[in-house]
Tab-separated table of C-alpha atoms in Angstrom:
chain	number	residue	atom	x	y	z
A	1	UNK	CA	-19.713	37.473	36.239
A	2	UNK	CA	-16.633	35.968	34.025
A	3	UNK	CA	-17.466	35.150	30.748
A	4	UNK	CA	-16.260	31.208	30.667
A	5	UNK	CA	-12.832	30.442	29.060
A	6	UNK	CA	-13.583	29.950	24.789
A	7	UNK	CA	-11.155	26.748	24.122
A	8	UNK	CA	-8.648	27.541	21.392
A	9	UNK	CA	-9.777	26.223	17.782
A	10	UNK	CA	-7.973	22.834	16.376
A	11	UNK	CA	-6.764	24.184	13.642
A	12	UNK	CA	-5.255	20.965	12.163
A	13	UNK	CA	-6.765	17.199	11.803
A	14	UNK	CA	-10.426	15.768	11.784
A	15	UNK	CA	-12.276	15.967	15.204
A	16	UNK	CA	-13.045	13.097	16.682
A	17	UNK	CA	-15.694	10.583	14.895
A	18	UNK	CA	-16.684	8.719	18.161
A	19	UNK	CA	-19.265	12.091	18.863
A	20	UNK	CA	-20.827	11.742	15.485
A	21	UNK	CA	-21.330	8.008	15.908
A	22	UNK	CA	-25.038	6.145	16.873
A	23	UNK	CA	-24.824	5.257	20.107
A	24	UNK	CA	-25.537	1.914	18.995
A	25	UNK	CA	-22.007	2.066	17.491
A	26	UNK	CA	-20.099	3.228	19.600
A	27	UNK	CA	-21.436	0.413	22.899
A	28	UNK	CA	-20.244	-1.881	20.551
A	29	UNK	CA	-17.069	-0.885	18.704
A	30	UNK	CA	-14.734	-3.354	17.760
A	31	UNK	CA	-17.030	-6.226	18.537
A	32	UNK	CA	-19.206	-6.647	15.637
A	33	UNK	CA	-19.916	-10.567	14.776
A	34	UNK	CA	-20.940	-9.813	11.226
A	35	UNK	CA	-23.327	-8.194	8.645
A	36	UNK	CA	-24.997	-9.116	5.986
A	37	UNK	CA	-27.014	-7.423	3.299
A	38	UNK	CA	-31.082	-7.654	3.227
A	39	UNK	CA	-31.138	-5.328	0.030
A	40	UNK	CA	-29.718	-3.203	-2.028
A	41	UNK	CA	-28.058	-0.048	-0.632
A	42	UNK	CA	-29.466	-1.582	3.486
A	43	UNK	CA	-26.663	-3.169	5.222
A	44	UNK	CA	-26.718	-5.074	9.018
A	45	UNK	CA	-24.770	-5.483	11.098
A	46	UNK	CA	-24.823	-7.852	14.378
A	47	UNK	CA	-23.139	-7.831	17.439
A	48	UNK	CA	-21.558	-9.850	19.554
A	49	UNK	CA	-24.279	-8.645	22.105
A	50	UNK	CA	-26.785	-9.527	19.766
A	51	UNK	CA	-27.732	-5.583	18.434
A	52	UNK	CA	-28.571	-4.774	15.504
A	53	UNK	CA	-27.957	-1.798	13.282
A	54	UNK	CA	-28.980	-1.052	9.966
A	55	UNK	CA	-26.792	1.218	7.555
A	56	UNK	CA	-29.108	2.703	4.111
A	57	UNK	CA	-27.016	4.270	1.589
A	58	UNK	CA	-28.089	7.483	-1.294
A	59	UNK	CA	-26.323	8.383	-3.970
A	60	UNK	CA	-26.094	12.443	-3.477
A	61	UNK	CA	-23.470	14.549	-5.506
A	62	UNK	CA	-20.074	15.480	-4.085
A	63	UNK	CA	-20.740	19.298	-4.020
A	64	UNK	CA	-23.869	19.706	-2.407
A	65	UNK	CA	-25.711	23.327	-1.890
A	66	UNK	CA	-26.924	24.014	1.444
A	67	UNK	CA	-30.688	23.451	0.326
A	68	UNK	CA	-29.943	20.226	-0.581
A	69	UNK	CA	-27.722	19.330	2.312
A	70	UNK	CA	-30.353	20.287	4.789
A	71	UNK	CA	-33.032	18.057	2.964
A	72	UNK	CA	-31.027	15.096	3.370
A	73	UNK	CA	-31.053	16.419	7.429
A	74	UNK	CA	-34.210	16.504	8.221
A	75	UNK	CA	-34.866	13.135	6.188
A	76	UNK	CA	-32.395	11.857	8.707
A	77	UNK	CA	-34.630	13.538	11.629
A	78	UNK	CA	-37.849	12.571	10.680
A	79	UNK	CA	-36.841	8.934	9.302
A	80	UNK	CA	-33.928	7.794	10.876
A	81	UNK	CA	-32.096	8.259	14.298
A	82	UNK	CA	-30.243	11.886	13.072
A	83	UNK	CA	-26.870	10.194	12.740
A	84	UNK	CA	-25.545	10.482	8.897
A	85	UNK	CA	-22.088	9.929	7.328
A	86	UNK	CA	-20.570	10.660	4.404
A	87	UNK	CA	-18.109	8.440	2.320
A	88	UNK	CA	-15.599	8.846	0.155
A	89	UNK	CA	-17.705	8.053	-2.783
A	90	UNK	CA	-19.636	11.239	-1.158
A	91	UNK	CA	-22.737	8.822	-0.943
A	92	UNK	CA	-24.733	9.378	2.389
A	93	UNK	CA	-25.348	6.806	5.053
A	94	UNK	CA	-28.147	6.975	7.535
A	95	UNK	CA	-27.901	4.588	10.701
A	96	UNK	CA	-30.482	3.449	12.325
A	97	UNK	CA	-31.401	0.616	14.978
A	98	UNK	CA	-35.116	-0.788	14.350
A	99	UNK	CA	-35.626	-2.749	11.237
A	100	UNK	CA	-39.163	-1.088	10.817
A	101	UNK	CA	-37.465	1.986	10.449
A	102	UNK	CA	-35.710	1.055	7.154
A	103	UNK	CA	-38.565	1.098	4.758
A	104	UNK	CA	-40.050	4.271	5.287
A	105	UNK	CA	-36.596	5.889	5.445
A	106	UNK	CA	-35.835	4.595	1.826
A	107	UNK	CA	-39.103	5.831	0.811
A	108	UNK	CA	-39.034	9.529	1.862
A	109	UNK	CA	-35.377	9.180	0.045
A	110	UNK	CA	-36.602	8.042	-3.322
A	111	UNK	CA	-39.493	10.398	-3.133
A	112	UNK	CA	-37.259	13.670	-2.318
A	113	UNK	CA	-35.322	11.854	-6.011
A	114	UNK	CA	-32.525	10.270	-4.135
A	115	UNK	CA	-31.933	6.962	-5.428
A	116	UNK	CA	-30.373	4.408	-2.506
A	117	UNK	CA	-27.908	1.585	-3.939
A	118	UNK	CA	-24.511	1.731	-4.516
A	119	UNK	CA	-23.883	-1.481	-1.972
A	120	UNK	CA	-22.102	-5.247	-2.738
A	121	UNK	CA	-21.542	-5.851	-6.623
A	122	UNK	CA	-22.900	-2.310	-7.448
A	123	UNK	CA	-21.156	0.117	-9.664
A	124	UNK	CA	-20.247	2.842	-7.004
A	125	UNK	CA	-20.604	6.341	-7.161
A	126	UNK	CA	-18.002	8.005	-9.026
A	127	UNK	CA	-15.333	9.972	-7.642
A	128	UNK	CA	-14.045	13.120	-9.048
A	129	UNK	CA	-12.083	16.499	-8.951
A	130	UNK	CA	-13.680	19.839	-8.779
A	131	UNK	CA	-14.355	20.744	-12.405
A	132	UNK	CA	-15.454	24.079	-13.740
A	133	UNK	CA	-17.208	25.052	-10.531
A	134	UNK	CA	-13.805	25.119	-8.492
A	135	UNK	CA	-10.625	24.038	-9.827
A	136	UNK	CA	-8.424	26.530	-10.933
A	137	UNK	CA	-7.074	24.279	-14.330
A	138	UNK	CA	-9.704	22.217	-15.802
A	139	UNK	CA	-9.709	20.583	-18.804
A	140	UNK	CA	-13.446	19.361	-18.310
A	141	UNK	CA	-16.298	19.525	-16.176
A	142	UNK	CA	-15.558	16.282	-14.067
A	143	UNK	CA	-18.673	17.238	-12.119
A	144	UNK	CA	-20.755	17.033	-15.121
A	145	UNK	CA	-19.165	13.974	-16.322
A	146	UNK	CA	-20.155	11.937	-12.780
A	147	UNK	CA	-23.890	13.248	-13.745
A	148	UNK	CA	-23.918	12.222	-16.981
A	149	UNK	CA	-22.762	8.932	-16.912
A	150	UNK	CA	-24.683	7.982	-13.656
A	151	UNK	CA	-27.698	9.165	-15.217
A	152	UNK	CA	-26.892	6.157	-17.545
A	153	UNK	CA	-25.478	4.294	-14.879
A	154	UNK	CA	-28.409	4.167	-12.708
A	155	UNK	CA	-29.345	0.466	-12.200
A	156	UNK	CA	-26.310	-0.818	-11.956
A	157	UNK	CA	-25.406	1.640	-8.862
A	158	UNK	CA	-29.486	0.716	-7.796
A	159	UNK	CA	-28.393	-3.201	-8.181
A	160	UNK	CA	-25.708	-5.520	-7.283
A	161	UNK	CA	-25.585	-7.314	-10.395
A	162	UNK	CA	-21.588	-7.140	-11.678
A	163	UNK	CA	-18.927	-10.000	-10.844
A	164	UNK	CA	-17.384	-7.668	-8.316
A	165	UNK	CA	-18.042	-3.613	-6.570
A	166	UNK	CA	-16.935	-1.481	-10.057
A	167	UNK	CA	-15.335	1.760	-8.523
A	168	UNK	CA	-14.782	4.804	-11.300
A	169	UNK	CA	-12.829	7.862	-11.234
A	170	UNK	CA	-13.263	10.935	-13.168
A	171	UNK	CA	-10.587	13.788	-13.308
A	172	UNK	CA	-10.920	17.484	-15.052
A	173	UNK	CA	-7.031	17.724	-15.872
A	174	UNK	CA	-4.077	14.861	-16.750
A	175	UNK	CA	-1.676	15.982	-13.823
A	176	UNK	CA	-3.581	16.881	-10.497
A	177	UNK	CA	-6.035	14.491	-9.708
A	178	UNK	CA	-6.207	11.348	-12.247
A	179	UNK	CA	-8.041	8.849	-9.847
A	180	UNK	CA	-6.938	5.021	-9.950
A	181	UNK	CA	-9.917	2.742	-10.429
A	182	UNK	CA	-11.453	-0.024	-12.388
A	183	UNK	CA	-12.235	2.435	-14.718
A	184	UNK	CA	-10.868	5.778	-15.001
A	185	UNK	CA	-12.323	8.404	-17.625
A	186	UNK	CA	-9.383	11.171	-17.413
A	187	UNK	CA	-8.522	14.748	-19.788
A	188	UNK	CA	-5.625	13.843	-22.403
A	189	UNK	CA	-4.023	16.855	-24.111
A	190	UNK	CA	-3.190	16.431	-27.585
A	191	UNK	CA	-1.531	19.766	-28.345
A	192	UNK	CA	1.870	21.673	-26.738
A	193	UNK	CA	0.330	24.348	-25.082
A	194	UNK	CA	0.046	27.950	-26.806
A	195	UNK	CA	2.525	30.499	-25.039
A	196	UNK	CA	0.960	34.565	-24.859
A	197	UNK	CA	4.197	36.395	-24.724
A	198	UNK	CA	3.194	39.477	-23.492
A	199	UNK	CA	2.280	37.531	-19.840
A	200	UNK	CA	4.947	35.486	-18.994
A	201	UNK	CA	7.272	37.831	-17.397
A	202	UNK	CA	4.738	39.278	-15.285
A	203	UNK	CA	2.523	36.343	-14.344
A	204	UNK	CA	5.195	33.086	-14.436
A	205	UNK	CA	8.137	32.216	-12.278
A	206	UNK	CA	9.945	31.275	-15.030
A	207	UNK	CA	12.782	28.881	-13.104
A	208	UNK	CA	10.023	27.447	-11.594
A	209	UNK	CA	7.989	26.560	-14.745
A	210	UNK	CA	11.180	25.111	-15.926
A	211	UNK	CA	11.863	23.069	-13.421
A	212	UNK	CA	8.042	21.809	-13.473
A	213	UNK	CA	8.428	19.908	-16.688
A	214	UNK	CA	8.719	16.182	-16.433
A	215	UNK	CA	10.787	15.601	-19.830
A	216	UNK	CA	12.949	18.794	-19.963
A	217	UNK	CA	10.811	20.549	-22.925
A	218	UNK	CA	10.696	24.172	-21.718
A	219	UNK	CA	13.504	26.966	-21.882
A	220	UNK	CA	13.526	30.335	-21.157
A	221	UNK	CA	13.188	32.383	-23.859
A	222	UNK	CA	13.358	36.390	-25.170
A	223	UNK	CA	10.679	36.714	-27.244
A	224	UNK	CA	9.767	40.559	-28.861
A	225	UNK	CA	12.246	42.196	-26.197
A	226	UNK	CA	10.721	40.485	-23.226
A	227	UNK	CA	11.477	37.541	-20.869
A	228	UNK	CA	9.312	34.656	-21.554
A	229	UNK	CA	9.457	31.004	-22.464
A	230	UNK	CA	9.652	28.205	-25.413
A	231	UNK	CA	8.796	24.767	-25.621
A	232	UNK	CA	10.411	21.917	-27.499
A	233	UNK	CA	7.417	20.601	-28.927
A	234	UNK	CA	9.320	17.244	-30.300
A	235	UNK	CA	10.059	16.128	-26.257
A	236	UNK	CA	6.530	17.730	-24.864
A	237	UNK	CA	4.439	15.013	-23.907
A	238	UNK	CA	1.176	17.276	-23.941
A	239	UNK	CA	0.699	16.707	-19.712
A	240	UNK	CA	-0.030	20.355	-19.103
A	241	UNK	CA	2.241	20.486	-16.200
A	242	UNK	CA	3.752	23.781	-16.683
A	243	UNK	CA	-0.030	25.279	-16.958
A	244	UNK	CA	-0.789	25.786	-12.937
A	245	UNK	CA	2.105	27.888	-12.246
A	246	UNK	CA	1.892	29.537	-15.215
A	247	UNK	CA	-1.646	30.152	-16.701
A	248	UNK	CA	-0.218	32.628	-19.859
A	249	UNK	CA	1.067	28.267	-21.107
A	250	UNK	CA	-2.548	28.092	-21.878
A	251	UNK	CA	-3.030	24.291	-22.832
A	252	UNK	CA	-6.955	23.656	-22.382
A	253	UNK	CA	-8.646	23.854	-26.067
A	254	UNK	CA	-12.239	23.224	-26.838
A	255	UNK	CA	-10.888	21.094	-29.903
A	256	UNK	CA	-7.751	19.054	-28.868
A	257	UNK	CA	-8.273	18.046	-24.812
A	258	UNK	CA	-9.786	14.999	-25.093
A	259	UNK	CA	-10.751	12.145	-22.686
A	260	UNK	CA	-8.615	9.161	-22.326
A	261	UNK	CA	-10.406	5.807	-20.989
A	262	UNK	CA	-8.239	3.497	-18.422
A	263	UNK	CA	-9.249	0.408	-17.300
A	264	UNK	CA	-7.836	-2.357	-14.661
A	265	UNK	CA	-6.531	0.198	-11.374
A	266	UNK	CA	-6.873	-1.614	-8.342
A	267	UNK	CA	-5.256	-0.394	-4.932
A	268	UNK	CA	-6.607	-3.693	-3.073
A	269	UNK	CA	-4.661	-6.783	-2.211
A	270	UNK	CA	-7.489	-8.758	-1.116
A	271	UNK	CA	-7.372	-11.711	-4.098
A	272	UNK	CA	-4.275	-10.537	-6.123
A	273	UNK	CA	-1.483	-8.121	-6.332
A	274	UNK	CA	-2.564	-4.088	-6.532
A	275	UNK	CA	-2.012	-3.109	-10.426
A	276	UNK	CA	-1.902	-0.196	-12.589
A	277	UNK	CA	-4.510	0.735	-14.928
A	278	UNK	CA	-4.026	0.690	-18.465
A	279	UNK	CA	-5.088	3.081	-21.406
A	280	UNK	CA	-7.914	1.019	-23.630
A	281	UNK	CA	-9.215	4.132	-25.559
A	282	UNK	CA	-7.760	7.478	-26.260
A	283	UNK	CA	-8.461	10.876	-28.498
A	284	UNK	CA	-12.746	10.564	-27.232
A	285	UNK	CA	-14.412	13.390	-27.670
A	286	UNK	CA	-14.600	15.991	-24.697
A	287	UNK	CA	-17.907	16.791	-25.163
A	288	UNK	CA	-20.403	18.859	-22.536
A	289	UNK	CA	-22.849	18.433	-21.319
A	290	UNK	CA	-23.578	15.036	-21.610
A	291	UNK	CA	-20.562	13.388	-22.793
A	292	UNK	CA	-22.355	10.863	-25.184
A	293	UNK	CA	-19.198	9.431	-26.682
A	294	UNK	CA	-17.299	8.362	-23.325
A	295	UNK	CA	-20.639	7.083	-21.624
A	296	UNK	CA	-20.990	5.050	-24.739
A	297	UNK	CA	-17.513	3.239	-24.181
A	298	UNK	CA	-18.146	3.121	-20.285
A	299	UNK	CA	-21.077	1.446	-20.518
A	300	UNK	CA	-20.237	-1.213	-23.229
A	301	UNK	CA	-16.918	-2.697	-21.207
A	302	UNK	CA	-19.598	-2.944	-17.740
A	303	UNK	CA	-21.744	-4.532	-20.151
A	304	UNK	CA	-18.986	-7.125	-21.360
A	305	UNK	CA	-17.860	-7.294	-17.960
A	306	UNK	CA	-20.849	-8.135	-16.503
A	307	UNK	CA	-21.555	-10.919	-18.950
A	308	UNK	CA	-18.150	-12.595	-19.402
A	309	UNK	CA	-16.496	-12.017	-15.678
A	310	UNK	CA	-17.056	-14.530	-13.184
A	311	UNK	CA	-18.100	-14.091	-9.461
A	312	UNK	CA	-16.018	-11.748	-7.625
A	313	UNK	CA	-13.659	-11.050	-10.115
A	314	UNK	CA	-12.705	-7.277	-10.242
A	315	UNK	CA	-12.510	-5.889	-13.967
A	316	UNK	CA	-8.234	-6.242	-13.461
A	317	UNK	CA	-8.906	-9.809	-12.737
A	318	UNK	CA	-11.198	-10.175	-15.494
A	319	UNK	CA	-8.564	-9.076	-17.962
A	320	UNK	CA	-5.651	-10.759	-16.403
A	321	UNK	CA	-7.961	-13.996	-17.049
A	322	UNK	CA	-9.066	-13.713	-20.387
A	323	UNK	CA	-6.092	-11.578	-21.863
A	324	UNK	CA	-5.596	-8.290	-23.294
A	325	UNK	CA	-6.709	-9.227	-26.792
A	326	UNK	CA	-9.643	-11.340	-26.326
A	327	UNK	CA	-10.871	-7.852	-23.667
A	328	UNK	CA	-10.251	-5.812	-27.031
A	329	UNK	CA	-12.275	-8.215	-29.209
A	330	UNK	CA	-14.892	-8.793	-26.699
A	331	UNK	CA	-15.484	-4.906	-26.275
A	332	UNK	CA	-15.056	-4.192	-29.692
A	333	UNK	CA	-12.665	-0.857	-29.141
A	334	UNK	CA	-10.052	-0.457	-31.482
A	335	UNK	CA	-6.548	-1.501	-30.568
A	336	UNK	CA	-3.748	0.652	-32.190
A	337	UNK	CA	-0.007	1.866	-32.110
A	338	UNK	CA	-0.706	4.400	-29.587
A	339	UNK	CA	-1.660	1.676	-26.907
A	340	UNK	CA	1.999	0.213	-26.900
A	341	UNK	CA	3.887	1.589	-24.269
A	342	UNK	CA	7.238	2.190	-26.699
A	343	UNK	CA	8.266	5.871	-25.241
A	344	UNK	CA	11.936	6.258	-24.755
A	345	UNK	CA	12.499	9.682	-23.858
A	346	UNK	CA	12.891	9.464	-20.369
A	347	UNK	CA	16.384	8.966	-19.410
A	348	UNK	CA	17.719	11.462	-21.584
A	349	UNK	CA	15.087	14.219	-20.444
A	350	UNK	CA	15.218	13.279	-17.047
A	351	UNK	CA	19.139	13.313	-16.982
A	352	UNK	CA	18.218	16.994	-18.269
A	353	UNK	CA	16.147	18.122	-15.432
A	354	UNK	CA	16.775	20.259	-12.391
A	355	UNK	CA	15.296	16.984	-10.122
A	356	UNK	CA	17.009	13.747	-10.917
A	357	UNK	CA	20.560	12.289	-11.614
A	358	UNK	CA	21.290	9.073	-12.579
């Protein structure tokens, strides 16, 4: 007997959702009459056929080991209806479709130490980059900074108490993966980087390092008899660019990559314009494992936030509202010459590059 046909693999794209989707969900897709929100992290929603479905959100880390991964499973066996998502907070969702169902489902959560939240005015769970564990050029641990601070930041991703959903964004280096959010904790370089010599021919592409560099600050060089680079440390802007495709520019430094704090991102146009996120604090200690200095300045502008904004105000609103010098008085950080956006280098450097011509 023929062995049946094997069907080729898909090797680009996301299969398709509709297989991974309750039942419930899919019967009535498209025709939901609306939701509502009984507690925190438990959404409903109501069709226009009058069924039900509830929706109970965990917080759970963004790399998860296959223990833990197949904990969560079998919650969603036992407890729920075995239909989980994940989204791109990498918080898990269980759906289920009997309103009994939700309590003991929250339960077996919170007792295998998942806490469920993260719904309406919450602070959400914090998105990141790989850190130590994966990337390949990190100036932190951005995975360690998401656990530190939401250790700190438990209640408020438990409870829906701020003037508006906070979203936050963590990021290990300045160049890569620098998320844009309400609040964005991000690596700032304060040093050129430090050039070994004896690599560079070997390891870099040196035309291609060259061409990397935003403001036209690297050269090729002949340093001790061999090929190798320079940097013009007066137009470097410290981004660490030229780092990736050449690891011998080593810029990471226990001492001088700090963290940066940005405040005021918002990609929605829901109730105003989408803006750009502004620096607020700068030079902060980089500081494993727990990152006590950062947390402390994360956790005092919620705090002002959450006191002085009004309903449904995102933190970008907030500011636009009260003004930028009454949000630096209120929150008490400092406010100096390195917060004025005054840089002037860029025509000049960029009429220097390989990539653009004015």
């Amino acid at each position: 007997m023929s062995q049946p046909a094997m069907r080729p693999p898909i090797e680009s794209g996301c299969p398709d959702g509709f297989q991974y989707m309750h039942p419930l969900m899919r019967r009535n897709f498209g025709m939901w009459k609306y939701h509502e929100h009984p507690r925190p992290g438990v959404l409903l929603h109501v069709s226009d056929m009058g069924e039900k479905i509830w929706t109970v959100k965990a917080g759970t880390q963004r790399i998860l080991d296959v223990f833990t991964l197949r904990k969560l499973c079998d919650i969603g066996d036992q407890y729920a209806d075995g239909y989980v998502r994940f989204t791109i907070r990498s918080n898990i969702e269980y759906m289920i479709d009997a309103e009994e169902k939700v309590e003991p489902l929250i339960n077996a959560l919170e007792d295998a130490g998942f806490i469920v939240g993260g719904t309406r005015n919450s602070v959400s769970m914090i998105s990141h980059t790989q850190g130590w564990l994966h990337c390949d050029i990190p100036g932190t641990d951005a995975s360690g900074v998401v656990k530190a601070m939401m250790d700190e930041l438990i209640d408020e991703f438990r409870n829906h108490n701020m003037p508006n959903r906070v979203h936050i964004t963590t990021s290990c280096c300045q160049i890569n993966c620098g998320g844009q959010g309400d609040i964005a904790i991000n690596v700032q370089h304060t040093k050129p980087p430090k050039i070994n010599h004896d690599l560079v021919a070997n390891v870099c592409e040196r035309p291609s390092v060259v061409a990397r560099c935003p403001v036209a600050a690297i050269r090729p060089a002949l340093v001790n008899g061999k090929p190798s680079l320079e940097v013009d440390e007066k137009k470097c802007i410290c981004c660490g660019a030229c780092y990736p495709p050449c690891p011998p520019m080593q810029i990471n430094d226990a001492e001088h990559t700090k963290f940066a704090i940005w405040v005021g991102g918002n990609h929605s146009n829901a109730r105003g314009k989408p803006t750009f996120q502004k620096l607020v604090a700068s030079g902060i200690p980089n500081n494993p494992p727990r990152w006590p200095e950062a947390t402390a300045i994360v956790k005092r502008i919620l705090k002002v936030y959450q006191e002085d904004g009004q309903d449904w105000e995102r933190i970008n609103d907030w500011i636009e509202r009260i003004g930028w010098p009454a949000f630096f008085e209120k929150t008490g950080l400092p406010f100096t010459r390195y917060h004025i956006e005054n840089w002037r280098g860029a025509r000049n450097s960029l009429n220097a590059s390989t990539h653009i011509r004015f």
